[in-house]
C-alpha atoms as a printed R data frame, in Angstrom:
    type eleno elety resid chain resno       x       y       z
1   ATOM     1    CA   UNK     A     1  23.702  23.540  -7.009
2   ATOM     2    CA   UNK     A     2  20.002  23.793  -7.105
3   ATOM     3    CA   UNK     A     3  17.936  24.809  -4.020
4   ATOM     4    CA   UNK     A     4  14.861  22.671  -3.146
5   ATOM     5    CA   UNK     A     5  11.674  24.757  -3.151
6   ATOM     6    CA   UNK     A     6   8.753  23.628  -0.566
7   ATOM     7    CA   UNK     A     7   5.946  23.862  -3.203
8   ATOM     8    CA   UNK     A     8   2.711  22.441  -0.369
9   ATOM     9    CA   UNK     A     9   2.691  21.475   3.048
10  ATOM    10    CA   UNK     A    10   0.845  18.289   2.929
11  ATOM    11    CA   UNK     A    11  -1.077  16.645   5.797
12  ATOM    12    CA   UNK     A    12  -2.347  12.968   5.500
13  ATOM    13    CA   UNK     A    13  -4.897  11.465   7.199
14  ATOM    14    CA   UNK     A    14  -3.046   8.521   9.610
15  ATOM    15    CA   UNK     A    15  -5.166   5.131  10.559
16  ATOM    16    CA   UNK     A    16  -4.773   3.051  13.285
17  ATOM    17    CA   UNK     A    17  -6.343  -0.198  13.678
18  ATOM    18    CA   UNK     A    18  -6.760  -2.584  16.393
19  ATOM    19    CA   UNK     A    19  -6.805  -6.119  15.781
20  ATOM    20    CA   UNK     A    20  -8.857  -8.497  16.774
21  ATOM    21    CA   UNK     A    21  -6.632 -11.561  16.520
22  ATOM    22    CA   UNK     A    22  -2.689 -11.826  17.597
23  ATOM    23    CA   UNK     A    23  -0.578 -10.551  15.638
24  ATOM    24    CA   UNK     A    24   1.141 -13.942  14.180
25  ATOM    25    CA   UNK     A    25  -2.688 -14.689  12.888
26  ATOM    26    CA   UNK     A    26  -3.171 -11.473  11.445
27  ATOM    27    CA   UNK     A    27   0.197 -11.451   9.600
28  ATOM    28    CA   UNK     A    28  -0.638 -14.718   7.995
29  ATOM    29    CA   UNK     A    29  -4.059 -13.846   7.065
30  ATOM    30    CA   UNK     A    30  -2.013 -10.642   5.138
31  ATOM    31    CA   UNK     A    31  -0.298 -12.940   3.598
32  ATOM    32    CA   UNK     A    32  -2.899 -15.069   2.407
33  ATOM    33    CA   UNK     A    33  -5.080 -13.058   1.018
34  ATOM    34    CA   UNK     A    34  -2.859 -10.419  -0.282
35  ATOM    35    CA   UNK     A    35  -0.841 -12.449  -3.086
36  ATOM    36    CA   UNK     A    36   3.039 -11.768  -3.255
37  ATOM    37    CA   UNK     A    37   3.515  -9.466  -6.822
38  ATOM    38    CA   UNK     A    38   3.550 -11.115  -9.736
39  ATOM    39    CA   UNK     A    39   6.933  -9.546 -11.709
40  ATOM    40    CA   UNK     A    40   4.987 -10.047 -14.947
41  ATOM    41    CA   UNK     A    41   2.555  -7.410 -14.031
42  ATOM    42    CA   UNK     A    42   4.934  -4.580 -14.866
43  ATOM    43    CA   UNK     A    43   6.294  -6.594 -17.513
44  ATOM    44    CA   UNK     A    44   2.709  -5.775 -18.981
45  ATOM    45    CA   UNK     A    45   2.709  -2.588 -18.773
46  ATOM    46    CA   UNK     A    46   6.488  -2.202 -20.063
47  ATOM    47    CA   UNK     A    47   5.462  -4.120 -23.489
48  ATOM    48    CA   UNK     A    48   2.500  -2.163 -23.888
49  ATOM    49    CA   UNK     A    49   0.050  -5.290 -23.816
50  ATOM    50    CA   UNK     A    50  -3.046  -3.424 -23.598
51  ATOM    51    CA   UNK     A    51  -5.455  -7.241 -24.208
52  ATOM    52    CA   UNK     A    52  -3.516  -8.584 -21.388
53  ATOM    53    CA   UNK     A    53  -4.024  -5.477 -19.183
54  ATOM    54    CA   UNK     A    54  -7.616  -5.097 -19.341
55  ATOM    55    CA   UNK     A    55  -7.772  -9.067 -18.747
56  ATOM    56    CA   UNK     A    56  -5.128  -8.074 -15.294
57  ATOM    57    CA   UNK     A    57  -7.339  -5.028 -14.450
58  ATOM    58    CA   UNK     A    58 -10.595  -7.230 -14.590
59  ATOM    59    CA   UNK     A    59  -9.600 -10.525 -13.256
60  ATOM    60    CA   UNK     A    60  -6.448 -10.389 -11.147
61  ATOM    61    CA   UNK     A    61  -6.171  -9.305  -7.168
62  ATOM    62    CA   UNK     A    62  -6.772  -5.347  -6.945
63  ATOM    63    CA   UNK     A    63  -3.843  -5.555  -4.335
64  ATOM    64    CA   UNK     A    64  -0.175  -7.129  -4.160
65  ATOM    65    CA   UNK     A    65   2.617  -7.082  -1.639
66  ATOM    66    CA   UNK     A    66   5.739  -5.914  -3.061
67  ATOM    67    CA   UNK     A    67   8.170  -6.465  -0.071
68  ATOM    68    CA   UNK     A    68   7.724  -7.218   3.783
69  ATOM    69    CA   UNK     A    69  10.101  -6.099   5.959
70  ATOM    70    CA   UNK     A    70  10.929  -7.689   9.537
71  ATOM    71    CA   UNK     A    71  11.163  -4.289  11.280
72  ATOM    72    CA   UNK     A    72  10.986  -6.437  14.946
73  ATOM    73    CA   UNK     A    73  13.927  -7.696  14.242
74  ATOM    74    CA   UNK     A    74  15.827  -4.297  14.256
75  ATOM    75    CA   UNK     A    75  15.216  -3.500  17.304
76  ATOM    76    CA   UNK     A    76  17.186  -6.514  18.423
77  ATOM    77    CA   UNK     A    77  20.406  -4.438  18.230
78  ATOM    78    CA   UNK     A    78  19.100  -2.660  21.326
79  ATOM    79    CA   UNK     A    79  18.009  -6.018  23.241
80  ATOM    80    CA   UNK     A    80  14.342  -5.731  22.186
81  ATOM    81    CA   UNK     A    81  12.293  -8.124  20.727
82  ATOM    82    CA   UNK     A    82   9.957  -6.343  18.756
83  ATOM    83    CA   UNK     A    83   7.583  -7.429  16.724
84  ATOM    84    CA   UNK     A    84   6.853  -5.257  13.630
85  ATOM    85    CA   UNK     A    85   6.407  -5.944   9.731
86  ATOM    86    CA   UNK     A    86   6.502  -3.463   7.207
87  ATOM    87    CA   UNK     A    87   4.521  -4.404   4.126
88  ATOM    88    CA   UNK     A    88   4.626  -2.117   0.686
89  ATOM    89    CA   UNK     A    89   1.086  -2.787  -1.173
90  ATOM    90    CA   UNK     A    90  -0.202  -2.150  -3.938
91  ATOM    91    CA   UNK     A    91  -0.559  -2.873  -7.680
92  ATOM    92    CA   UNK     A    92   1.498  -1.563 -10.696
93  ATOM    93    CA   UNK     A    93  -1.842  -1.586 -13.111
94  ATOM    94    CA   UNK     A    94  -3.184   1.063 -10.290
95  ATOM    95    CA   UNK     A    95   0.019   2.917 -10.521
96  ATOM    96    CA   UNK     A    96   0.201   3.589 -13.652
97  ATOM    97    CA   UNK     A    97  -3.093   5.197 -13.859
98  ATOM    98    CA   UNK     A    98  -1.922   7.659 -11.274
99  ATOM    99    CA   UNK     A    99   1.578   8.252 -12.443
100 ATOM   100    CA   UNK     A   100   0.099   8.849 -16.244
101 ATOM   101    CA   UNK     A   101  -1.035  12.216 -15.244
102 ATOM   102    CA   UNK     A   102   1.028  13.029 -12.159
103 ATOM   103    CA   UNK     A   103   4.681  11.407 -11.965
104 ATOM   104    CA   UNK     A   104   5.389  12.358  -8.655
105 ATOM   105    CA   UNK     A   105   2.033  10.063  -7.231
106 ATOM   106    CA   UNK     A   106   4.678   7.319  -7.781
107 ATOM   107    CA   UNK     A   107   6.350   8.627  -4.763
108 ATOM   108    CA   UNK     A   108   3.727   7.049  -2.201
109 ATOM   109    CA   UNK     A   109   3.022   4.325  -4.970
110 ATOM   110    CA   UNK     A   110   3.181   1.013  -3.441
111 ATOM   111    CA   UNK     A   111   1.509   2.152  -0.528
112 ATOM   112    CA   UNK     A   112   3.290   1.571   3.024
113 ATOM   113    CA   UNK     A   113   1.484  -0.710   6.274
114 ATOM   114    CA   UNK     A   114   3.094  -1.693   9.727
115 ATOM   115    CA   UNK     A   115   1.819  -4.078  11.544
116 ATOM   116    CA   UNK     A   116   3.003  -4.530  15.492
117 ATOM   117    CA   UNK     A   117   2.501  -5.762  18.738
118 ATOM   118    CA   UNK     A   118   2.165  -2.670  21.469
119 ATOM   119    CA   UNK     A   119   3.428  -3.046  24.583
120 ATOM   120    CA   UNK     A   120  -0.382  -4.952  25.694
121 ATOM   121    CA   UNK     A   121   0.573  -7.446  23.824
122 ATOM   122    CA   UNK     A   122  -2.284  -5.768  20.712
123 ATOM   123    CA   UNK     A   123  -1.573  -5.935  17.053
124 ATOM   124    CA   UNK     A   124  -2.095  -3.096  15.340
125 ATOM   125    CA   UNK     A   125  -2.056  -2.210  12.198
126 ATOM   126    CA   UNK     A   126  -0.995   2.002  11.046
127 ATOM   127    CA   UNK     A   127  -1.032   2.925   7.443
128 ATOM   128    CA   UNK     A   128  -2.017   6.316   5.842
129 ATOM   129    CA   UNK     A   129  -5.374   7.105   3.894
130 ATOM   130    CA   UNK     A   130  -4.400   6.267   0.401
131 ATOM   131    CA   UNK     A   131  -6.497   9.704  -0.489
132 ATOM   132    CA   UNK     A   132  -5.279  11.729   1.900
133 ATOM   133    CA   UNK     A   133  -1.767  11.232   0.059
134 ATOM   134    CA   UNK     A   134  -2.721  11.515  -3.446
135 ATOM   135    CA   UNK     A   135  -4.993  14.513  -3.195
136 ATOM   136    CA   UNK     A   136  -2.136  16.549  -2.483
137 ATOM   137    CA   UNK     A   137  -1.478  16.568  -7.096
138 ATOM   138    CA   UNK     A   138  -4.355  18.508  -7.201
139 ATOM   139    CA   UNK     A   139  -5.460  16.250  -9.899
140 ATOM   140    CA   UNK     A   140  -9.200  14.619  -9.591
141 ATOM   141    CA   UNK     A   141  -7.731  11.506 -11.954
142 ATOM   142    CA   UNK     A   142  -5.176  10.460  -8.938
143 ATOM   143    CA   UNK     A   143  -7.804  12.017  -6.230
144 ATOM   144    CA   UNK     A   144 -10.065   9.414  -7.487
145 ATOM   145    CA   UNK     A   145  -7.681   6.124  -7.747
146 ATOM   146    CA   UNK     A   146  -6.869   7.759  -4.082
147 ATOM   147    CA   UNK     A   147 -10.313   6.757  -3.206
148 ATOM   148    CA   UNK     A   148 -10.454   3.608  -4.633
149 ATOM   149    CA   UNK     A   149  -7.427   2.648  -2.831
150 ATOM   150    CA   UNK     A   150  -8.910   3.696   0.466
151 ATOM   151    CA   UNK     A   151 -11.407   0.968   0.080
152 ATOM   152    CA   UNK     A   152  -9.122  -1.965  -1.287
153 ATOM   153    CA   UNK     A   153  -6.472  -1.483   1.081
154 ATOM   154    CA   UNK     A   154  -9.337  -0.946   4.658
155 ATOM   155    CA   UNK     A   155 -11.139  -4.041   2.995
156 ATOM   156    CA   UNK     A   156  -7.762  -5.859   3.437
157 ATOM   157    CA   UNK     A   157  -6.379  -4.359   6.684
158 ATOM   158    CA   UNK     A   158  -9.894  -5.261   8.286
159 ATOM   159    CA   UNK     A   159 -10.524  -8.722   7.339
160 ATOM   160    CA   UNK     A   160  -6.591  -9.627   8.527
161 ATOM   161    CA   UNK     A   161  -7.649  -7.742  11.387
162 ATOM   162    CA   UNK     A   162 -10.320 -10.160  12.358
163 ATOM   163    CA   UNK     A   163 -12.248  -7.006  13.274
């Protein structure tokens, strides 16, 4: 058996963000303006279509939701009613441009929200800085995509927010 080596200690920068509006409202505007993945996008990028790539790249939504979890709804086995939704964003065509040069970047690749309702009765939204993840490859290719991400995924957190 081979032993795991700790190659870097990594620390990410966390975000928390207050919303402005409940958190049913905020959840739906997620929803609405964050589109639900279309499969064909990796389909794309399996095939190789580089025309219909660059047309995806250019003209389709910079950010997707892959999955949303009902987290709230765990906590029911303890009597709670929680709520809490886990939401995996990103976009395949960004992906790819990280994972290219540094295959493990797919590890935080989509990235990972939660969205809750603290015990004032706040939604809140807590996500990690996109850079602060994918600086740790030492590569400025991913470093960069990082920082685009930062500012696609805030834009998006903050106009749900309502704040």
């Amino acid at each position: 058996m081979i032993a795991s080596r700790l190659l870097r200690k990594v620390s990410d920068e966390h975000r928390v963000l207050e919303c402005a509006r409940p958190f049913e409202a905020v959840h739906k505007a997620l929803i609405e303006s964050v589109p639900a993945l279309k499969p064909e996008l990796a389909e794309l990028l399996v095939r190789g279509d580089q025309e219909r790539i660059a047309t995806a790249r250019r003209d389709w939504p910079k950010l997707w939701i892959f999955l949303v979890r009902d987290h709230g709804a765990l906590t029911a086995a303890d009597g709670q009613k929680s709520k809490a939704m886990q939401y995996e964003i990103g976009n395949p065509l960004t992906a790819e441009r990280m994972t290219r040069h540094q295959l493990a970047a797919g590890l935080y690749a989509p990235l990972r929200v939660i969205l809750y309702e603290d015990a004032s009765g706040r939604a809140i939204f807590e996500y990690d800085l996109p850079s602060s993840l994918f600086d740790q490859f030492g590569d400025e290719r991913v470093a960069q995509v990082g920082r685009e991400l930062n500012a696609e995924l805030e834009t998006a957190l903050f106009a749900a927010s309502g704040a």
